[in-house]
Amino acid sequence: MHTSQECKTDSQNYNGGVRGRVATEFVLVTEAFMAPRGGARALEGANCANALLMHARRDGYVDPAGSVAFFERVQCAGSKTLLLFGGDVHTSELRTVGPPTARAELEALRDIDMGHAITQEPGTERVAAAAAKWVCECSARVR
């Protein structure tokens, strides 16, 4: 059974729309992070050692533009990688800043067709293996 069907039939999952209070909080936090450059909470204020962003273009819950903005605006001392994938190798995108890390493994994911739940949908093993390789290679450079 496909993950989306599992979610719809599982009695433990809420399948209704986003509630008003939750939606309001989503908007507030999104506006804070996506503030114009130089704003008090703008993404430029975020720093990290390394960042791996993997986002399915077919994600119906979270706009991939947020991952792109994070990639473009956050400061990383090491590697920064963005993979936007979505079933079509030609519309998928892989960007790296800093030392290239797990490039072949990430390139191999460009044809995966997933939605929001990339840790639960078919193909998750490939995603997890590529992410693990990326993390291990980043860790090895720090030692």
Tab-separated table of C-alpha atoms in Angstrom:
chain	number	residue	atom	x	y	z
A	1	MET	CA	0.000	0.000	0.000
A	2	HIS	CA	1.352	3.457	-0.903
A	3	THR	CA	2.173	5.737	2.034
A	4	SER	CA	-0.528	8.284	1.184
A	5	GLN	CA	-3.171	5.549	1.261
A	6	GLU	CA	-1.783	4.257	4.555
A	7	CYS	CA	-2.073	7.735	6.065
A	8	LYS	CA	-5.672	8.101	4.916
A	9	THR	CA	-6.768	4.742	6.337
A	10	ASP	CA	-4.813	4.836	9.627
A	11	SER	CA	-7.221	5.776	12.427
A	12	GLN	CA	-4.340	7.398	14.353
A	13	ASN	CA	-3.759	10.042	11.633
A	14	TYR	CA	-5.631	13.312	11.434
A	15	ASN	CA	-6.794	13.733	7.839
A	16	GLY	CA	-8.599	17.050	8.103
A	17	GLY	CA	-7.367	20.463	7.038
A	18	VAL	CA	-4.845	22.546	8.938
A	19	ARG	CA	-6.502	24.143	11.944
A	20	GLY	CA	-6.634	27.948	12.188
A	21	ARG	CA	-4.227	28.338	15.117
A	22	VAL	CA	-1.663	25.995	13.558
A	23	ALA	CA	-1.930	27.800	10.210
A	24	THR	CA	-1.419	31.158	11.953
A	25	GLU	CA	1.742	29.888	13.668
A	26	PHE	CA	3.036	28.493	10.332
A	27	VAL	CA	2.601	31.929	8.760
A	28	LEU	CA	4.284	33.747	11.665
A	29	VAL	CA	7.372	31.529	11.729
A	30	THR	CA	7.649	31.550	7.937
A	31	GLU	CA	7.462	35.338	7.816
A	32	ALA	CA	10.116	35.611	10.534
A	33	PHE	CA	12.568	33.323	8.750
A	34	MET	CA	11.874	34.696	5.298
A	35	ALA	CA	12.189	38.321	6.462
A	36	PRO	CA	14.018	40.648	4.114
A	37	ARG	CA	17.774	40.341	4.250
A	38	GLY	CA	19.107	41.958	7.394
A	39	GLY	CA	15.887	41.555	9.392
A	40	ALA	CA	16.221	40.514	13.023
A	41	ARG	CA	15.358	36.893	12.304
A	42	ALA	CA	16.401	36.648	8.669
A	43	LEU	CA	18.030	33.472	7.432
A	44	GLU	CA	21.362	35.276	7.124
A	45	GLY	CA	21.566	35.095	10.910
A	46	ALA	CA	21.610	31.305	10.809
A	47	ASN	CA	25.011	29.593	10.903
A	48	CYS	CA	25.862	25.920	10.681
A	49	ALA	CA	28.842	23.645	10.199
A	50	ASN	CA	27.205	21.802	7.267
A	51	ALA	CA	23.713	21.746	5.755
A	52	LEU	CA	22.014	19.104	3.634
A	53	LEU	CA	18.608	20.045	2.226
A	54	MET	CA	16.654	17.375	0.359
A	55	HIS	CA	13.261	18.438	-0.926
A	56	ALA	CA	10.753	16.710	-3.190
A	57	ARG	CA	9.288	19.036	-5.812
A	58	ARG	CA	5.939	17.256	-5.397
A	59	ASP	CA	5.776	18.143	-1.679
A	60	GLY	CA	2.245	19.396	-1.123
A	61	TYR	CA	2.824	20.641	2.425
A	62	VAL	CA	6.089	22.576	2.354
A	63	ASP	CA	7.057	24.804	-0.568
A	64	PRO	CA	10.485	23.864	-1.965
A	65	ALA	CA	11.169	27.611	-2.281
A	66	GLY	CA	11.838	27.633	1.472
A	67	SER	CA	14.638	25.109	1.064
A	68	VAL	CA	16.065	27.142	-1.809
A	69	ALA	CA	15.971	30.325	0.298
A	70	PHE	CA	17.646	28.559	3.216
A	71	PHE	CA	20.375	27.202	0.930
A	72	GLU	CA	21.002	30.585	-0.658
A	73	ARG	CA	21.006	32.634	2.542
A	74	VAL	CA	22.372	30.532	5.428
A	75	GLN	CA	26.085	30.622	6.268
A	76	CYS	CA	27.924	27.285	6.502
A	77	ALA	CA	31.558	26.739	7.432
A	78	GLY	CA	31.743	23.402	5.581
A	79	SER	CA	29.547	21.866	2.903
A	80	LYS	CA	26.125	23.120	1.918
A	81	THR	CA	24.062	20.952	-0.421
A	82	LEU	CA	20.587	21.350	-1.891
A	83	LEU	CA	18.827	18.541	-3.762
A	84	LEU	CA	15.432	19.234	-5.305
A	85	PHE	CA	14.147	16.016	-6.833
A	86	GLY	CA	10.906	15.020	-8.419
A	87	GLY	CA	10.707	12.115	-10.808
A	88	ASP	CA	12.242	13.953	-13.763
A	89	VAL	CA	16.015	14.111	-13.965
A	90	HIS	CA	15.751	17.267	-16.081
A	91	THR	CA	13.756	19.268	-13.518
A	92	SER	CA	15.727	17.975	-10.545
A	93	GLU	CA	18.500	20.177	-9.245
A	94	LEU	CA	21.646	19.538	-7.209
A	95	ARG	CA	23.650	22.505	-5.887
A	96	THR	CA	26.727	22.369	-3.682
A	97	VAL	CA	28.825	25.029	-1.970
A	98	GLY	CA	32.053	23.958	-0.305
A	99	PRO	CA	33.689	20.575	-0.636
A	100	PRO	CA	31.595	18.220	-2.802
A	101	THR	CA	30.111	15.516	-0.640
A	102	ALA	CA	28.366	12.257	-1.650
A	103	ARG	CA	27.786	13.729	-5.109
A	104	ALA	CA	27.242	10.411	-6.924
A	105	GLU	CA	24.785	9.189	-4.302
A	106	LEU	CA	22.796	12.427	-4.407
A	107	GLU	CA	22.819	12.534	-8.227
A	108	ALA	CA	21.327	9.028	-8.205
A	109	LEU	CA	18.266	10.365	-6.316
A	110	ARG	CA	17.243	12.862	-8.991
A	111	ASP	CA	14.662	10.470	-10.495
A	112	ILE	CA	12.868	9.579	-7.247
A	113	ASP	CA	9.197	10.613	-7.250
A	114	MET	CA	8.180	11.452	-3.691
A	115	GLY	CA	5.923	13.872	-1.886
A	116	HIS	CA	6.334	15.274	1.625
A	117	ALA	CA	7.207	12.153	3.643
A	118	ILE	CA	10.620	11.375	2.144
A	119	THR	CA	11.528	9.231	5.159
A	120	GLN	CA	8.470	6.995	4.668
A	121	GLU	CA	7.656	6.797	0.969
A	122	PRO	CA	8.969	4.232	-1.503
A	123	GLY	CA	12.626	5.040	-2.159
A	124	THR	CA	13.311	6.105	1.425
A	125	GLU	CA	16.178	3.595	1.705
A	126	ARG	CA	18.004	5.327	-1.159
A	127	VAL	CA	17.410	8.757	0.402
A	128	ALA	CA	18.650	7.564	3.802
A	129	ALA	CA	21.764	5.935	2.316
A	130	ALA	CA	22.708	9.092	0.396
A	131	ALA	CA	22.113	11.283	3.466
A	132	ALA	CA	24.199	8.938	5.641
A	133	LYS	CA	27.052	9.026	3.126
A	134	TRP	CA	26.888	12.844	3.054
A	135	VAL	CA	26.991	13.062	6.873
A	136	CYS	CA	29.866	10.568	7.119
A	137	GLU	CA	31.935	12.447	4.540
A	138	CYS	CA	31.337	15.765	6.330
A	139	SER	CA	32.277	14.181	9.663
A	140	ALA	CA	35.447	12.698	8.224
A	141	ARG	CA	36.634	16.164	7.138
A	142	VAL	CA	36.163	17.550	10.667
A	143	ARG	CA	38.360	14.950	12.376
